[in-house]
Short mmCIF file of C-alpha atoms in Angstrom, two decimals:
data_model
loop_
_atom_site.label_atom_id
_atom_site.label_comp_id
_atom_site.label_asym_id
_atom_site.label_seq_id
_atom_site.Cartn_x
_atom_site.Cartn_y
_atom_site.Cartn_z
CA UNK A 220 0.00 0.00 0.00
CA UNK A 221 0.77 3.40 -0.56
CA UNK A 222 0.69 7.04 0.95
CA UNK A 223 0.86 10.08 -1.53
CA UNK A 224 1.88 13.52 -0.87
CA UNK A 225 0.19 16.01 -3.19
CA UNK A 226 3.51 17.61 -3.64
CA UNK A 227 6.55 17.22 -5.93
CA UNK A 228 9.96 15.26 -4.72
CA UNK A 229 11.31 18.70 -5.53
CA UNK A 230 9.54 22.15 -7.47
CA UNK A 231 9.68 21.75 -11.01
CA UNK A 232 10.37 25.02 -12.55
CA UNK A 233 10.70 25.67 -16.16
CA UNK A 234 11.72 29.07 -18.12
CA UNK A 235 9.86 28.40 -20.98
CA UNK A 236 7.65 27.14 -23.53
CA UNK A 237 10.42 24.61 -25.42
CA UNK A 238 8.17 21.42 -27.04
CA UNK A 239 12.07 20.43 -28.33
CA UNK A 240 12.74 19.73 -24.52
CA UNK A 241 9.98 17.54 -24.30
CA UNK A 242 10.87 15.62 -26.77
CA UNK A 243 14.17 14.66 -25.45
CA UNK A 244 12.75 14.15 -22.11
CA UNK A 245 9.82 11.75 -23.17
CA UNK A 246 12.83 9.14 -22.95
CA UNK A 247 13.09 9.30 -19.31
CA UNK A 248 9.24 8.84 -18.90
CA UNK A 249 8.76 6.09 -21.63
CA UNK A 250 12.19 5.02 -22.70
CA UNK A 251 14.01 1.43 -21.55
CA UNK A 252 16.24 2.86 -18.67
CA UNK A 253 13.28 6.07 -17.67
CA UNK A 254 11.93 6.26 -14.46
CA UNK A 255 8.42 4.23 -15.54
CA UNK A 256 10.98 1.09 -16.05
CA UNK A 257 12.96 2.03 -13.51
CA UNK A 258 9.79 1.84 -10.72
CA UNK A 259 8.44 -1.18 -12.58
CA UNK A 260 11.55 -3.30 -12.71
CA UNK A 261 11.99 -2.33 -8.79
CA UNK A 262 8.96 -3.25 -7.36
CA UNK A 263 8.47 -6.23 -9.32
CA UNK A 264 11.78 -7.66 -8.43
CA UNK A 265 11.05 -7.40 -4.98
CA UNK A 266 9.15 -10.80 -4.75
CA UNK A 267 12.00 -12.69 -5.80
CA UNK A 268 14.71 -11.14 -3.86
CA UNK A 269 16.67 -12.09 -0.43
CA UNK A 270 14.16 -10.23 3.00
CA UNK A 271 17.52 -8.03 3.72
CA UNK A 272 17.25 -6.27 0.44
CA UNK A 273 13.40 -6.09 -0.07
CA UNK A 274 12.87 -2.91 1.86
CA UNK A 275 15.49 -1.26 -0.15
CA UNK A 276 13.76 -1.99 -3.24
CA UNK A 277 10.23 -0.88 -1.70
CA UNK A 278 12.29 2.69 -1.10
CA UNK A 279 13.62 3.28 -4.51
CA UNK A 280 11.07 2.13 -6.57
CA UNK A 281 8.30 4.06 -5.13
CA UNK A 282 10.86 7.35 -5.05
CA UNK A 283 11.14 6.37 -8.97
CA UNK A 284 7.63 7.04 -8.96
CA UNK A 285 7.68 10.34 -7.76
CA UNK A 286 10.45 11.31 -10.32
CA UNK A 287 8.23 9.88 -12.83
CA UNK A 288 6.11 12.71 -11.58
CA UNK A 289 8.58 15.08 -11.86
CA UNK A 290 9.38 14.35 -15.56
CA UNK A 291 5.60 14.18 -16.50
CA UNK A 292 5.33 18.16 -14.59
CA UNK A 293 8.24 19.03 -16.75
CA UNK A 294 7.09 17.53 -20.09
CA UNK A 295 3.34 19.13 -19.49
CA UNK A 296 5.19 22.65 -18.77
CA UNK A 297 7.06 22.75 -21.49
CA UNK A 298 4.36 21.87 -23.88
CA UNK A 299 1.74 23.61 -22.48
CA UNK A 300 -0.32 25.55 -24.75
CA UNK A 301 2.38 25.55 -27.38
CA UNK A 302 0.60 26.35 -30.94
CA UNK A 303 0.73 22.94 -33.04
CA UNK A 304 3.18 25.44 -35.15
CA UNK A 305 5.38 25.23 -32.33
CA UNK A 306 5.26 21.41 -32.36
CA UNK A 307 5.91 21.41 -35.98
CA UNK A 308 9.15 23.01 -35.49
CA UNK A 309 10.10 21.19 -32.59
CA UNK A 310 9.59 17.87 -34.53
CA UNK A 311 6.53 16.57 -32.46
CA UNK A 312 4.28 17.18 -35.23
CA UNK A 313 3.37 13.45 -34.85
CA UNK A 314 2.79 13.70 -31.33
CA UNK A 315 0.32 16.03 -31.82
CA UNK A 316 -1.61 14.53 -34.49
CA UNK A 317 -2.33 11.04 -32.40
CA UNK A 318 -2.46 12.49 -29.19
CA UNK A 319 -3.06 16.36 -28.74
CA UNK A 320 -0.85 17.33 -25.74
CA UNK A 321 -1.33 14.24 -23.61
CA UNK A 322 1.80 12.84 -22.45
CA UNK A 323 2.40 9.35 -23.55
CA UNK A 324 4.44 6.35 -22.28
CA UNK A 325 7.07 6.50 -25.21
CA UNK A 326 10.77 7.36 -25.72
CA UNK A 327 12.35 10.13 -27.41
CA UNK A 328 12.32 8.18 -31.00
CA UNK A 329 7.98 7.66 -30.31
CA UNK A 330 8.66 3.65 -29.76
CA UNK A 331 5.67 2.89 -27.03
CA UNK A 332 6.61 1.77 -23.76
CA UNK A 333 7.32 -2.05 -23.66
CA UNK A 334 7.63 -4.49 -20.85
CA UNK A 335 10.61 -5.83 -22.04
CA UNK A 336 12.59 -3.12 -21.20
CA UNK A 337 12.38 -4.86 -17.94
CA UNK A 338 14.38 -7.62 -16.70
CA UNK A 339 13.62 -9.88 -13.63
CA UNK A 340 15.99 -12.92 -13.92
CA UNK A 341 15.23 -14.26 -10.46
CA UNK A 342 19.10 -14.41 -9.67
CA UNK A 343 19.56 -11.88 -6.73
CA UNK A 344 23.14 -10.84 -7.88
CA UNK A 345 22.12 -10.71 -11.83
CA UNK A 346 18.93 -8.72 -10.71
CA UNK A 347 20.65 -6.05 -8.85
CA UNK A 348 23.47 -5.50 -11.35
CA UNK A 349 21.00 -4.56 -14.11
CA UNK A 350 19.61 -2.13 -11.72
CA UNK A 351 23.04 -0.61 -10.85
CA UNK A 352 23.62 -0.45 -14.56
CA UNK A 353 20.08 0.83 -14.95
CA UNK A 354 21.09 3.58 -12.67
CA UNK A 355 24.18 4.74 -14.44
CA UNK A 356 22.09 4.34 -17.49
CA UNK A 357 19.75 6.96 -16.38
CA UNK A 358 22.18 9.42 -14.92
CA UNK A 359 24.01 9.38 -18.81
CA UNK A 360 20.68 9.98 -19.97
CA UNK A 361 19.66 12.70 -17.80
CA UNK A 362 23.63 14.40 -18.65
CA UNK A 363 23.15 14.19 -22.22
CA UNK A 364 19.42 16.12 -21.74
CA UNK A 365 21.33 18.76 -19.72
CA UNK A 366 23.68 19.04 -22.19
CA UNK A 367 20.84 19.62 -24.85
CA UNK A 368 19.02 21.95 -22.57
CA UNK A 369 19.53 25.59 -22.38
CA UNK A 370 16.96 26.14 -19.43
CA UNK A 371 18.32 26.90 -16.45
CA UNK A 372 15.72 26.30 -14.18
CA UNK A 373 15.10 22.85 -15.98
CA UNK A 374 18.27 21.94 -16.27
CA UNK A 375 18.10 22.54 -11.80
CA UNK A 376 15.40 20.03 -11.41
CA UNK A 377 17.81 17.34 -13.91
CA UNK A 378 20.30 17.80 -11.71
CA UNK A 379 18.47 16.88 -8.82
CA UNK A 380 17.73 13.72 -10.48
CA UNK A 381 20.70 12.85 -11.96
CA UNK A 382 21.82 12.77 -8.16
CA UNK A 383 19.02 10.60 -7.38
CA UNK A 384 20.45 8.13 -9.59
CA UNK A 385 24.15 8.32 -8.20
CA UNK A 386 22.80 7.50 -4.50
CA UNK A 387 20.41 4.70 -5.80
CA UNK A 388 23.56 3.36 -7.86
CA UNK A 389 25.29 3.30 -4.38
CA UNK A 390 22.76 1.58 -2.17
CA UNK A 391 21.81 -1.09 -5.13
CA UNK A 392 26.05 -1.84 -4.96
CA UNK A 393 25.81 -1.89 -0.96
CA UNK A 394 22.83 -4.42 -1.26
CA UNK A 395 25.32 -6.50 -3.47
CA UNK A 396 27.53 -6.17 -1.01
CA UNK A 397 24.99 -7.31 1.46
CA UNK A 398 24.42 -10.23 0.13
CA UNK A 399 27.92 -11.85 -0.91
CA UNK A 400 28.77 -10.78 2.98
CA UNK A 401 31.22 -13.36 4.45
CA UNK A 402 31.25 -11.25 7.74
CA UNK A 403 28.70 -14.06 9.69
CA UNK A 404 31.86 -16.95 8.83
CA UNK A 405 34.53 -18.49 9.96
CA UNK A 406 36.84 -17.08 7.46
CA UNK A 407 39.36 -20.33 6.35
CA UNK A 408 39.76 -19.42 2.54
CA UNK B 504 44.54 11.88 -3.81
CA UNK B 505 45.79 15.17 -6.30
CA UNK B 506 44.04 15.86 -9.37
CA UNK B 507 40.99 13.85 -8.49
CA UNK B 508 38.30 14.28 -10.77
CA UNK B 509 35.28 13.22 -11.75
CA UNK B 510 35.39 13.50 -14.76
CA UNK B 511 37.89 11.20 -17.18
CA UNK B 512 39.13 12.18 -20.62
CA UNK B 513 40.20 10.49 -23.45
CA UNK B 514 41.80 11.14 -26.63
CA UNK B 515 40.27 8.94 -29.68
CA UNK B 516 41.74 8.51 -33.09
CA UNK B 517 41.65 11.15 -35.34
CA UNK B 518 41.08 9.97 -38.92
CA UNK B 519 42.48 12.56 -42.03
CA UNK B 520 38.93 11.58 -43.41
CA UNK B 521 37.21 12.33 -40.68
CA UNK B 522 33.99 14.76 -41.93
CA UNK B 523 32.98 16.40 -39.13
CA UNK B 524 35.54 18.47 -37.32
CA UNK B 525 37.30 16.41 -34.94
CA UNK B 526 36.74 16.48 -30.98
CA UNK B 527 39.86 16.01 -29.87
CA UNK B 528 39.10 15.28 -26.08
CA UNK B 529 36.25 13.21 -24.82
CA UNK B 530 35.17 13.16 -21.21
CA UNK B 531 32.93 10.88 -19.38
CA UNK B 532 31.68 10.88 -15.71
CA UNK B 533 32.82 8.84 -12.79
CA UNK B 534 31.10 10.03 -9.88
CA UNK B 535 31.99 9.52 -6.41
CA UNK B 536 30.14 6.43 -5.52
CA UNK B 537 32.07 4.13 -8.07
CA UNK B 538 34.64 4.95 -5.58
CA UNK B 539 33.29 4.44 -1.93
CA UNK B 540 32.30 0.75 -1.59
CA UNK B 541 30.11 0.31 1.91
CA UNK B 542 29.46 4.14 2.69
CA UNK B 543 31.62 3.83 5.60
CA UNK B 544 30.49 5.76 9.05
CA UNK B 545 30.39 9.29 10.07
CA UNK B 546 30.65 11.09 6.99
CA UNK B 547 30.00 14.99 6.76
CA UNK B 548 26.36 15.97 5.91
CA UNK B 549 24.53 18.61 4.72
CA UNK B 550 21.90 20.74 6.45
CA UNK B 551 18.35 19.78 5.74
CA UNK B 552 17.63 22.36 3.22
CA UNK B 553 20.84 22.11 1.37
CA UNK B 554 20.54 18.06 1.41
CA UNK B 555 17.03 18.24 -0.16
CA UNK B 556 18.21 21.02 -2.53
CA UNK B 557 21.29 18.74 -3.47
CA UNK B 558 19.49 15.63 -3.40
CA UNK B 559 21.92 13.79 -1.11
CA UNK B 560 22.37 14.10 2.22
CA UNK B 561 26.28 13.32 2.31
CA UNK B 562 28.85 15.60 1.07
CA UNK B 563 30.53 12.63 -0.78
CA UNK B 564 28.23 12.38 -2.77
CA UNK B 565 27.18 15.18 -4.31
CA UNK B 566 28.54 15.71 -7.81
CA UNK B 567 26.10 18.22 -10.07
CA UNK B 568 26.65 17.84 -13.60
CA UNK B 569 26.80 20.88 -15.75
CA UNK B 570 25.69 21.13 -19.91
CA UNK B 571 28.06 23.10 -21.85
CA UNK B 572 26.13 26.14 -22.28
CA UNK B 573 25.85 26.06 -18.37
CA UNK B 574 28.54 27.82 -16.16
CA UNK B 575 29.99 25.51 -14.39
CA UNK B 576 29.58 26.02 -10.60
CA UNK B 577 30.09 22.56 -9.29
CA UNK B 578 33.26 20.95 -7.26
CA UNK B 579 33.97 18.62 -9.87
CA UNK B 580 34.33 21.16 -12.80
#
């Protein structure tokens, strides 16, 4: 079960109307290593993983959640009542035509979300590598929006999540660490 | 450690047929938690408001990336 806080994991601010922005940061809502997969891959692993590790997987996957919240705020501002002009010249004529300015699960080339983009090998040690290389996937992705972004406020809100990712990266290598721990042993190697 | 970064460069092959004009360096990221292992005990925090502004409580941490047409203001620049 859940609790939500009508609030934002941190205030989204954008400087303004940029449908080109959107675009690149559809990938992080829709897109194989975005925060959707991300939260999906997460809390779906948890069934199959040792007790010591579960809670940590609880924790992260619902924060993915709220950063999925943060991306859709973003996307939304930054296409909000932009002129289907606009989306023309931002390339998201396409967008437009099948669904107005709804957001949609997709990534930044318009492939749909898939559930393969999600792994869940029932190994523990397999299972929390992909998700420490998920991580590192989604900081890259989030440094190569920055780099496309010229909005500073925006580009704020990025960084807060690209730091997001570097502490998750940690705690998913701890739990690894956690469970290959010889510390409860006699130690004759 | 001197000259710790977090950031890496790297100097790829530069081809006389090259079309586009050649980048010369190439950096990547490496930041701080590839490096720590088991966060070990007692390390230096933030404040509350500057730990949910930063998005990590622990100084170690905290590496904010910069784009190019951003000034960089971070540690690690």
């Amino acid at each position: 079960m859940w609790i939500y806080e009508k609030k934002l994991q941190y205030p989204v601010k954008v400087r303004e109307c940029n449908p080109r922005l959107a675009k690149y940061l559809i990938e992080q809502y829709g897109g194989a290593d975005g925060e959707l997969a991300a939260a999906l891959r997460y809390l779906n692993q948890r069934y199959t993983i040792p007790d010591k590790v579960i809670g940590l997987l609880t924790d992260i996957g619902t924060e993915e959640f709220a950063h999925l919240e943060m991306i859709a705020t973003m996307i939304y501002k930054l296409t909000k009542d932009a002129t289907p002009e606009q989306l023309k010249a931002a390339g998201i004529e396409d967008h437009y035509v099948n669904h107005d300015n709804a957001l949609f699960y997709q990534n930044a080339a318009g492939v749909p979300f898939t559930a393969s983009y999600i792994q869940a090998k029932g190994d523990p040690i397999a299972d929390l590598y992909e998700d420490i290389a998920a991580e590192e996937k989604a900081r890259a992705t989030y440094q190569w929006i920055i780099d496309m972004s010229d909005d500073p406020d925006l580009n704020d809100g990025l960084r807060f999540l690209r730091e997001r990712e570097i502490v998750h990266s940690q705690r998913f290598r701890e739990a690894v660490e956690l469970l290959k721990d010889e510390r409860d042993r006699k130690k004759i190697f | 450690m001197k000259n710790f970064t977090h950031k890496k460069t790297y100097h790829p092959y530069i081809s006389p047929l090259d079309p586009c004009p050649p980048i010369r360096t190439k950096t990547y990221s490496t930041p701080p938690h590839l490096y720590m292992g088991f966060q070990p005990e007692n390390l230096e925090q933030f404040n509350p408001r500057e730990a949910l502004q930063a998005g990590t409580l622990w100084k170690a941490f905290y590496d904010p990336y910069y784009g190019p047409k951003e000034k960089g203001r971070g540690p690690n620049e």
